Amino acid sequence: MNAPFFKFDYFNTDVSLIFAFIIGIAFGIALERGGFGRATILAAQFYFTNMRVLKVMFTAIVTAMLGLFYLSVIGFLDLSLIYLTTTNMLPMVVGGLVAGVGFVIGGYCPGTSMVAVATGKIDAMVYVLGMMFGIFVFGEMFPSIESFFNSSEMGSVTLPQYFNMSYGLVVFLVVLMALGAFAAAEWGERKMAAKKSEANP
Amino acid sequence: MTSLTKKFSHAFEKDEGHVHIEIEAKPYSNPYLVGIGLGLVLLASFVIMGRGLGASGALSTLVASGVNAIAPDHASHNPFYSEYLGDGTTNPLKDWLIFQVIGVLVGGFLSGTISHRVKKGIEKGPHISTKMRLIYAFVGGGLLGWGAKLARGCMSGQALTGGAVLNLGSWAFMMMVFAGGYGAAYFMRRQWI
């Protein structure tokens, strides 16, 4: 068998929607079990009191990255057929900053807000309305910011290509970075917990 | 940690004797185990479909469809909307991300129900009013929707999915999200702590 299955026409678009639904269910379950349906837990990331966001996110990235890497090494999966969003550096940097500010103000990101809506959080419902309004404003502005949106175009480019390193080496470095981040997160949580118990003995 | 992750679902009454039964919400799972699970879901999406996960794209399709329903001329002349509307041969709502996000809603509800964590409520810190919290939720959602569109994706589509395929722009986006979040956190501390 060759992966990605859809790219090798193992099934048609209608069947792909069934997979979309099933994969979405699994995604929702994972987010809910991680505690990501609650804004207080997500926002705690930015005050170093609960680093779940970083832990879950980097573990997921490392898991999927290693899986993709090994599946391509053994010849099961063709990495070049995996969809890669084009890099437009400036709009992505500005968009990332705005999204980060929006994250700590709103308390959710788009995916986690869906789980929060599904588990009854009123603020998440308001958040989703806000998000749709933001997208609408972006759409109305689009003709005037289209040139910025398409600026600093670098095509579909990966970290190994950009830094001229082998794929395996970058995978290794990302794993190292994640392990360092986990150690720092555990240390930071202990520090904050100690500080809190000092303040209210 | 336990105080954050535990909560109580409210008691319900039996018909006779008014026996209150408190069902305790189960604590959230170990974050590293959840991360491995989430990573395997993402990997499955790559293997089956050749694409990762997403969220904001589904809302963009909804917004574009809404604009198209009210002002079709306006929508068709705007390249942002028309990209989500397609060529008109199929219903734009018959879309991979729309079905995936419906799945997220179902999955979140199922998982929350099993662990007694589905409960009507508003997430906020102790020092902020409900009204202000809802205003912040709307404003934050608006900024995130706008920013995610400029960046061609959100935390799911860029940071998580693009992160796993080592996409240069996705990693830049992810670093900027953390920078923006930590940068603004101080000004938002009244809302959360």
Tab-separated table of C-alpha atoms in Angstrom:
chain	number	residue	atom	x	y	z
A	1	MET	CA	0.000	0.000	0.000
A	2	ASN	CA	1.054	3.550	-0.649
A	3	ALA	CA	0.272	6.556	1.477
A	4	PRO	CA	-1.279	9.118	1.515
A	5	PHE	CA	-4.153	6.830	0.491
A	6	PHE	CA	-6.350	9.632	-0.890
A	7	LYS	CA	-3.583	10.772	-3.249
A	8	PHE	CA	-3.387	7.233	-4.645
A	9	ASP	CA	-7.143	7.181	-5.315
A	10	TYR	CA	-8.011	4.423	-2.834
A	11	PHE	CA	-11.318	6.250	-2.272
A	12	ASN	CA	-13.240	9.207	-3.691
A	13	THR	CA	-14.047	12.675	-2.310
A	14	ASP	CA	-17.399	11.605	-0.830
A	15	VAL	CA	-15.696	8.880	1.203
A	16	SER	CA	-13.044	11.391	2.270
A	17	LEU	CA	-15.782	13.368	4.053
A	18	ILE	CA	-16.540	10.313	6.195
A	19	PHE	CA	-12.854	10.160	7.135
A	20	ALA	CA	-12.968	13.902	7.865
A	21	PHE	CA	-15.815	13.313	10.326
A	22	ILE	CA	-14.073	10.368	12.033
A	23	ILE	CA	-10.709	12.155	12.255
A	24	GLY	CA	-12.536	15.214	13.611
A	25	ILE	CA	-14.155	13.118	16.360
A	26	ALA	CA	-10.755	11.791	17.409
A	27	PHE	CA	-9.332	15.338	17.301
A	28	GLY	CA	-12.174	16.607	19.497
A	29	ILE	CA	-11.738	13.781	22.009
A	30	ALA	CA	-7.997	14.467	22.272
A	31	LEU	CA	-8.526	18.207	22.797
A	32	GLU	CA	-11.231	17.638	25.424
A	33	ARG	CA	-9.171	15.098	27.378
A	34	GLY	CA	-6.254	17.514	27.302
A	35	GLY	CA	-8.356	20.103	29.136
A	36	PHE	CA	-8.434	22.393	26.109
A	37	GLY	CA	-12.161	23.006	26.359
A	38	ARG	CA	-11.486	25.441	29.185
A	39	ALA	CA	-10.121	28.949	28.633
A	40	THR	CA	-8.709	29.146	32.169
A	41	ILE	CA	-6.449	26.158	31.442
A	42	LEU	CA	-5.407	27.472	28.023
A	43	ALA	CA	-4.671	30.975	29.340
A	44	ALA	CA	-2.662	29.550	32.278
A	45	GLN	CA	0.007	28.723	29.687
A	46	PHE	CA	0.792	32.427	29.447
A	47	TYR	CA	1.213	32.812	33.223
A	48	PHE	CA	3.437	29.722	33.627
A	49	THR	CA	0.996	28.137	36.084
A	50	ASN	CA	-0.114	25.287	33.796
A	51	MET	CA	1.971	24.409	30.756
A	52	ARG	CA	-0.419	21.847	29.245
A	53	VAL	CA	-0.701	23.719	25.957
A	54	LEU	CA	3.024	23.510	25.327
A	55	LYS	CA	3.297	19.903	26.528
A	56	VAL	CA	0.384	18.584	24.461
A	57	MET	CA	1.272	20.606	21.393
A	58	PHE	CA	4.962	19.718	21.234
A	59	THR	CA	4.320	16.046	22.085
A	60	ALA	CA	1.778	15.922	19.240
A	61	ILE	CA	4.122	17.645	16.794
A	62	VAL	CA	7.009	15.317	17.706
A	63	THR	CA	4.800	12.204	17.498
A	64	ALA	CA	3.397	13.070	14.063
A	65	MET	CA	6.771	14.300	12.811
A	66	LEU	CA	8.572	11.083	13.840
A	67	GLY	CA	5.734	8.997	12.380
A	68	LEU	CA	5.920	10.799	9.039
A	69	PHE	CA	9.709	10.556	9.012
A	70	TYR	CA	9.873	6.813	9.677
A	71	LEU	CA	6.965	5.999	7.344
A	72	SER	CA	8.764	7.856	4.564
A	73	VAL	CA	12.117	6.215	5.378
A	74	ILE	CA	10.619	2.720	5.021
A	75	GLY	CA	8.975	3.791	1.760
A	76	PHE	CA	5.368	3.532	2.942
A	77	LEU	CA	4.526	7.213	2.610
A	78	ASP	CA	5.523	9.787	0.004
A	79	LEU	CA	6.364	12.962	1.940
A	80	SER	CA	6.227	15.089	-1.215
A	81	LEU	CA	2.480	14.360	-1.507
A	82	ILE	CA	1.714	15.872	1.917
A	83	TYR	CA	0.106	19.280	1.538
A	84	LEU	CA	2.424	22.132	2.507
A	85	THR	CA	1.038	25.649	2.940
A	86	THR	CA	3.140	28.211	1.097
A	87	THR	CA	5.259	30.482	3.258
A	88	ASN	CA	4.622	34.215	3.017
A	89	MET	CA	6.878	35.292	5.823
A	90	LEU	CA	5.696	38.825	6.630
A	91	PRO	CA	1.933	38.220	6.702
A	92	MET	CA	2.524	35.027	8.694
A	93	VAL	CA	4.630	36.854	11.264
A	94	VAL	CA	2.082	39.685	11.607
A	95	GLY	CA	-0.847	37.247	11.564
A	96	GLY	CA	0.864	35.106	14.214
A	97	LEU	CA	1.380	38.087	16.503
A	98	VAL	CA	-2.235	39.226	16.144
A	99	ALA	CA	-3.438	35.649	16.704
A	100	GLY	CA	-1.263	35.326	19.811
A	101	VAL	CA	-2.694	38.519	21.291
A	102	GLY	CA	-6.188	37.304	20.363
A	103	PHE	CA	-5.464	33.980	22.066
A	104	VAL	CA	-4.708	35.528	25.473
A	105	ILE	CA	-7.588	38.028	25.194
A	106	GLY	CA	-10.175	35.526	23.945
A	107	GLY	CA	-8.909	32.518	25.874
A	108	TYR	CA	-9.257	30.026	23.024
A	109	CYS	CA	-7.870	29.206	19.626
A	110	PRO	CA	-10.303	28.183	16.856
A	111	GLY	CA	-10.039	24.396	17.354
A	112	THR	CA	-10.269	24.486	21.140
A	113	SER	CA	-13.220	26.908	21.020
A	114	MET	CA	-15.203	24.199	19.183
A	115	VAL	CA	-14.622	21.757	22.046
A	116	ALA	CA	-15.541	24.459	24.577
A	117	VAL	CA	-18.786	25.169	22.683
A	118	ALA	CA	-19.556	21.435	22.651
A	119	THR	CA	-19.053	21.245	26.437
A	120	GLY	CA	-21.331	24.193	27.206
A	121	LYS	CA	-19.045	27.206	27.583
A	122	ILE	CA	-20.960	30.437	26.868
A	123	ASP	CA	-17.789	32.515	26.475
A	124	ALA	CA	-16.649	30.118	23.741
A	125	MET	CA	-19.909	30.652	21.849
A	126	VAL	CA	-19.332	34.409	21.982
A	127	TYR	CA	-15.716	33.809	20.974
A	128	VAL	CA	-16.807	31.884	17.859
A	129	LEU	CA	-19.137	34.744	16.877
A	130	GLY	CA	-16.201	37.135	17.315
A	131	MET	CA	-14.031	34.906	15.176
A	132	MET	CA	-16.586	34.873	12.375
A	133	PHE	CA	-16.799	38.645	12.616
A	134	GLY	CA	-12.980	38.869	12.399
A	135	ILE	CA	-12.972	36.660	9.315
A	136	PHE	CA	-15.729	38.814	7.779
A	137	VAL	CA	-13.710	41.989	8.467
A	138	PHE	CA	-10.670	40.323	6.888
A	139	GLY	CA	-12.767	39.389	3.858
A	140	GLU	CA	-14.083	42.943	3.465
A	141	MET	CA	-10.545	44.330	3.828
A	142	PHE	CA	-9.062	41.749	1.507
A	143	PRO	CA	-8.969	43.812	-1.725
A	144	SER	CA	-6.896	46.494	0.029
A	145	ILE	CA	-4.487	44.115	1.807
A	146	GLU	CA	-4.209	41.490	-0.925
A	147	SER	CA	-0.735	42.648	-1.971
A	148	PHE	CA	0.534	42.377	1.639
A	149	PHE	CA	-1.177	38.975	1.990
A	150	ASN	CA	0.819	37.730	-1.007
A	151	SER	CA	4.073	39.501	-0.131
A	152	SER	CA	7.387	37.865	0.869
A	153	GLU	CA	6.383	34.739	-1.023
A	154	MET	CA	8.844	31.891	-0.452
A	155	GLY	CA	6.848	29.002	-1.923
A	156	SER	CA	6.398	25.677	-0.136
A	157	VAL	CA	9.566	25.491	1.899
A	158	THR	CA	10.529	23.303	4.863
A	159	LEU	CA	13.032	23.955	7.649
A	160	PRO	CA	15.497	21.374	6.223
A	161	GLN	CA	15.374	23.090	2.821
A	162	TYR	CA	15.684	26.584	4.260
A	163	PHE	CA	18.605	25.800	6.565
A	164	ASN	CA	20.128	23.369	4.084
A	165	MET	CA	20.205	20.502	6.566
A	166	SER	CA	19.139	16.884	6.192
A	167	TYR	CA	15.527	16.048	7.135
A	168	GLY	CA	16.705	13.584	9.776
A	169	LEU	CA	18.936	16.150	11.446
A	170	VAL	CA	16.104	18.692	11.739
A	171	VAL	CA	13.819	15.970	13.143
A	172	PHE	CA	16.511	15.187	15.730
A	173	LEU	CA	16.930	18.868	16.652
A	174	VAL	CA	13.157	19.360	17.038
A	175	VAL	CA	13.024	16.341	19.383
A	176	LEU	CA	15.874	17.821	21.433
A	177	MET	CA	14.152	21.212	21.548
A	178	ALA	CA	10.879	19.600	22.658
A	179	LEU	CA	12.623	17.659	25.440
A	180	GLY	CA	14.274	20.885	26.602
A	181	ALA	CA	10.917	22.678	26.525
A	182	PHE	CA	9.286	19.879	28.592
A	183	ALA	CA	12.027	20.083	31.208
A	184	ALA	CA	11.659	23.874	31.364
A	185	ALA	CA	7.855	23.570	31.606
A	186	GLU	CA	8.024	21.078	34.500
A	187	TRP	CA	10.554	23.278	36.282
A	188	GLY	CA	8.472	26.424	35.710
A	189	GLU	CA	5.282	24.765	37.030
A	190	ARG	CA	7.056	23.621	40.195
A	191	LYS	CA	8.466	27.131	40.702
A	192	MET	CA	5.046	28.747	40.302
A	193	ALA	CA	3.409	26.191	42.609
A	194	ALA	CA	6.052	26.859	45.261
A	195	LYS	CA	5.553	30.605	44.913
A	196	LYS	CA	1.806	30.210	45.281
A	197	SER	CA	2.045	28.055	48.429
A	198	GLU	CA	4.438	30.608	49.935
A	199	ALA	CA	1.926	33.370	49.265
A	200	ASN	CA	-1.029	31.457	50.787
A	201	PRO	CA	0.363	29.011	53.316
B	1	MET	CA	-3.089	21.180	39.304
B	2	THR	CA	-5.880	19.107	40.794
B	3	SER	CA	-7.796	22.173	41.867
B	4	LEU	CA	-7.649	23.466	38.295
B	5	THR	CA	-8.582	20.256	36.604
B	6	LYS	CA	-11.306	19.077	38.981
B	7	LYS	CA	-14.764	20.427	39.037
B	8	PHE	CA	-18.088	19.287	40.193
B	9	SER	CA	-21.089	18.783	38.060
B	10	HIS	CA	-24.120	19.962	39.906
B	11	ALA	CA	-26.187	17.688	41.998
B	12	PHE	CA	-29.451	16.315	40.780
B	13	GLU	CA	-32.405	15.287	42.791
B	14	LYS	CA	-34.167	11.988	43.070
B	15	ASP	CA	-37.951	12.119	43.003
B	16	GLU	CA	-38.297	10.914	46.550
B	17	GLY	CA	-36.217	11.694	49.552
B	18	HIS	CA	-34.319	14.454	47.762
B	19	VAL	CA	-31.059	12.559	47.680
B	20	HIS	CA	-28.305	14.718	46.245
B	21	ILE	CA	-25.794	12.837	44.216
B	22	GLU	CA	-22.660	14.695	43.319
B	23	ILE	CA	-20.921	13.406	40.254
B	24	GLU	CA	-17.342	14.494	40.235
B	25	ALA	CA	-15.818	15.489	36.943
B	26	LYS	CA	-12.904	13.238	36.123
B	27	PRO	CA	-9.493	14.918	36.038
B	28	TYR	CA	-7.973	15.646	32.645
B	29	SER	CA	-5.545	13.140	31.207
B	30	ASN	CA	-1.773	13.245	31.345
B	31	PRO	CA	-0.702	15.944	28.849
B	32	TYR	CA	2.070	13.847	27.312
B	33	LEU	CA	-0.315	10.939	26.702
B	34	VAL	CA	-2.865	13.338	25.192
B	35	GLY	CA	-0.076	14.737	23.030
B	36	ILE	CA	0.820	11.280	21.739
B	37	GLY	CA	-2.861	10.613	21.020
B	38	LEU	CA	-3.263	13.924	19.228
B	39	GLY	CA	-0.054	13.270	17.281
B	40	LEU	CA	-1.372	9.871	16.155
B	41	VAL	CA	-4.664	11.478	15.019
B	42	LEU	CA	-2.643	14.002	13.025
B	43	LEU	CA	-0.447	11.248	11.606
B	44	ALA	CA	-3.542	9.256	10.604
B	45	SER	CA	-4.847	12.316	8.784
B	46	PHE	CA	-1.555	12.647	6.897
B	47	VAL	CA	-1.488	8.930	5.998
B	48	ILE	CA	-5.138	8.724	4.945
B	49	MET	CA	-5.639	12.127	3.334
B	50	GLY	CA	-2.221	13.702	2.778
B	51	ARG	CA	-3.310	16.708	4.795
B	52	GLY	CA	-3.433	17.660	8.452
B	53	LEU	CA	-6.031	19.128	10.782
B	54	GLY	CA	-7.724	22.523	10.717
B	55	ALA	CA	-10.388	24.708	12.251
B	56	SER	CA	-10.453	28.320	11.064
B	57	GLY	CA	-10.855	27.287	7.415
B	58	ALA	CA	-14.268	25.776	8.185
B	59	LEU	CA	-15.449	29.062	9.710
B	60	SER	CA	-14.140	30.933	6.661
B	61	THR	CA	-16.274	28.716	4.443
B	62	LEU	CA	-19.276	29.463	6.662
B	63	VAL	CA	-18.644	33.215	6.524
B	64	ALA	CA	-18.088	33.169	2.764
B	65	SER	CA	-21.316	31.179	2.290
B	66	GLY	CA	-23.171	33.663	4.460
B	67	VAL	CA	-21.905	36.633	2.469
B	68	ASN	CA	-22.720	34.795	-0.744
B	69	ALA	CA	-26.285	34.148	0.414
B	70	ILE	CA	-26.891	37.825	1.210
B	71	ALA	CA	-24.824	39.526	-1.497
B	72	PRO	CA	-23.776	37.021	-4.186
B	73	ASP	CA	-22.377	39.717	-6.483
B	74	HIS	CA	-20.232	41.160	-3.727
B	75	ALA	CA	-18.890	37.705	-2.792
B	76	SER	CA	-18.050	36.672	-6.338
B	77	HIS	CA	-16.007	39.832	-6.905
B	78	ASN	CA	-13.919	39.267	-3.776
B	79	PRO	CA	-11.110	36.715	-4.297
B	80	PHE	CA	-11.036	35.880	-0.556
B	81	TYR	CA	-14.699	34.766	-0.504
B	82	SER	CA	-14.677	33.178	-3.941
B	83	GLU	CA	-11.777	30.918	-2.992
B	84	TYR	CA	-13.930	29.362	-0.263
B	85	LEU	CA	-17.019	29.252	-2.491
B	86	GLY	CA	-15.378	27.204	-5.255
B	87	ASP	CA	-16.485	27.135	-8.864
B	88	GLY	CA	-20.168	26.698	-8.090
B	89	THR	CA	-20.382	23.095	-9.267
B	90	THR	CA	-20.555	21.741	-5.718
B	91	ASN	CA	-21.986	23.102	-2.487
B	92	PRO	CA	-19.126	24.915	-0.688
B	93	LEU	CA	-20.343	23.460	2.622
B	94	LYS	CA	-19.616	19.958	1.310
B	95	ASP	CA	-16.069	20.502	2.402
B	96	TRP	CA	-13.442	18.377	4.158
B	97	LEU	CA	-12.793	20.885	6.942
B	98	ILE	CA	-16.495	21.479	7.609
B	99	PHE	CA	-16.999	17.752	8.182
B	100	GLN	CA	-13.849	17.570	10.279
B	101	VAL	CA	-15.001	20.450	12.513
B	102	ILE	CA	-18.455	18.861	12.946
B	103	GLY	CA	-16.493	15.802	14.092
B	104	VAL	CA	-14.578	17.937	16.614
B	105	LEU	CA	-17.876	19.172	18.070
B	106	VAL	CA	-19.191	15.604	18.332
B	107	GLY	CA	-15.912	14.233	19.727
B	108	GLY	CA	-15.614	17.015	22.301
B	109	PHE	CA	-19.186	16.454	23.442
B	110	LEU	CA	-18.756	12.666	23.678
B	111	SER	CA	-15.517	12.926	25.651
B	112	GLY	CA	-16.939	15.611	27.923
B	113	THR	CA	-20.101	13.591	28.571
B	114	ILE	CA	-18.204	10.418	29.463
B	115	SER	CA	-16.052	12.326	31.961
B	116	HIS	CA	-18.928	14.423	33.385
B	117	ARG	CA	-17.377	17.644	32.141
B	118	VAL	CA	-20.217	19.016	30.023
B	119	LYS	CA	-21.555	21.915	32.028
B	120	LYS	CA	-22.973	25.277	31.114
B	121	GLY	CA	-20.625	27.977	32.302
B	122	ILE	CA	-18.307	30.874	31.623
B	123	GLU	CA	-14.558	30.468	31.837
B	124	LYS	CA	-12.890	33.368	33.629
B	125	GLY	CA	-10.702	34.359	36.538
B	126	PRO	CA	-12.179	35.539	39.863
B	127	HIS	CA	-11.516	39.271	39.351
B	128	ILE	CA	-13.483	40.020	36.202
B	129	SER	CA	-17.182	40.481	35.540
B	130	THR	CA	-19.108	38.183	33.245
B	131	LYS	CA	-19.885	41.073	30.918
B	132	MET	CA	-16.226	42.033	30.507
B	133	ARG	CA	-15.272	38.390	29.977
B	134	LEU	CA	-17.775	38.074	27.131
B	135	ILE	CA	-16.544	41.322	25.561
B	136	TYR	CA	-12.958	40.031	25.724
B	137	ALA	CA	-14.082	36.706	24.257
B	138	PHE	CA	-15.615	38.499	21.267
B	139	VAL	CA	-12.628	40.822	20.766
B	140	GLY	CA	-10.101	37.993	21.157
B	141	GLY	CA	-12.046	35.803	18.752
B	142	GLY	CA	-12.153	38.667	16.270
B	143	LEU	CA	-8.394	39.217	16.460
B	144	LEU	CA	-7.722	35.508	16.140
B	145	GLY	CA	-10.040	35.147	13.158
B	146	TRP	CA	-8.429	38.116	11.436
B	147	GLY	CA	-4.854	37.064	12.282
B	148	ALA	CA	-5.384	33.453	11.283
B	149	LYS	CA	-6.673	34.535	7.875
B	150	LEU	CA	-3.654	36.766	7.310
B	151	ALA	CA	-1.366	33.908	8.359
B	152	ARG	CA	-3.161	31.325	6.149
B	153	GLY	CA	-4.192	29.192	9.112
B	154	CYS	CA	-4.609	28.911	12.861
B	155	MET	CA	-3.043	26.862	15.645
B	156	SER	CA	-4.433	23.649	14.137
B	157	GLY	CA	-3.657	24.264	10.487
B	158	GLN	CA	-0.368	26.105	10.914
B	159	ALA	CA	1.244	25.451	14.277
B	160	LEU	CA	0.225	21.801	14.747
B	161	THR	CA	-0.023	20.534	11.166
B	162	GLY	CA	2.698	22.732	9.669
B	163	GLY	CA	4.874	22.124	12.712
B	164	ALA	CA	4.822	18.364	12.146
B	165	VAL	CA	5.761	18.676	8.460
B	166	LEU	CA	8.538	21.160	9.373
B	167	ASN	CA	6.977	23.948	7.320
B	168	LEU	CA	9.136	27.083	7.647
B	169	GLY	CA	6.240	29.560	7.754
B	170	SER	CA	4.308	27.449	10.265
B	171	TRP	CA	7.213	27.488	12.709
B	172	ALA	CA	7.540	31.247	12.303
B	173	PHE	CA	3.782	31.554	12.941
B	174	MET	CA	3.990	29.358	16.052
B	175	MET	CA	6.844	31.395	17.554
B	176	MET	CA	4.909	34.608	16.862
B	177	VAL	CA	1.758	33.243	18.542
B	178	PHE	CA	3.757	32.559	21.702
B	179	ALA	CA	5.441	35.975	21.409
B	180	GLY	CA	2.087	37.760	21.009
B	181	GLY	CA	0.483	35.736	23.798
B	182	TYR	CA	3.255	36.271	26.330
B	183	GLY	CA	3.582	39.904	25.260
B	184	ALA	CA	-0.101	40.651	25.897
B	185	ALA	CA	-0.471	38.361	28.944
B	186	TYR	CA	0.513	41.063	31.432
B	187	PHE	CA	-2.300	43.364	30.270
B	188	MET	CA	-4.832	40.538	30.467
B	189	ARG	CA	-3.856	39.249	33.930
B	190	ARG	CA	-7.008	40.682	35.553
B	191	GLN	CA	-9.073	38.419	33.349
B	192	TRP	CA	-7.342	35.174	34.239
B	193	ILE	CA	-5.540	35.333	37.581
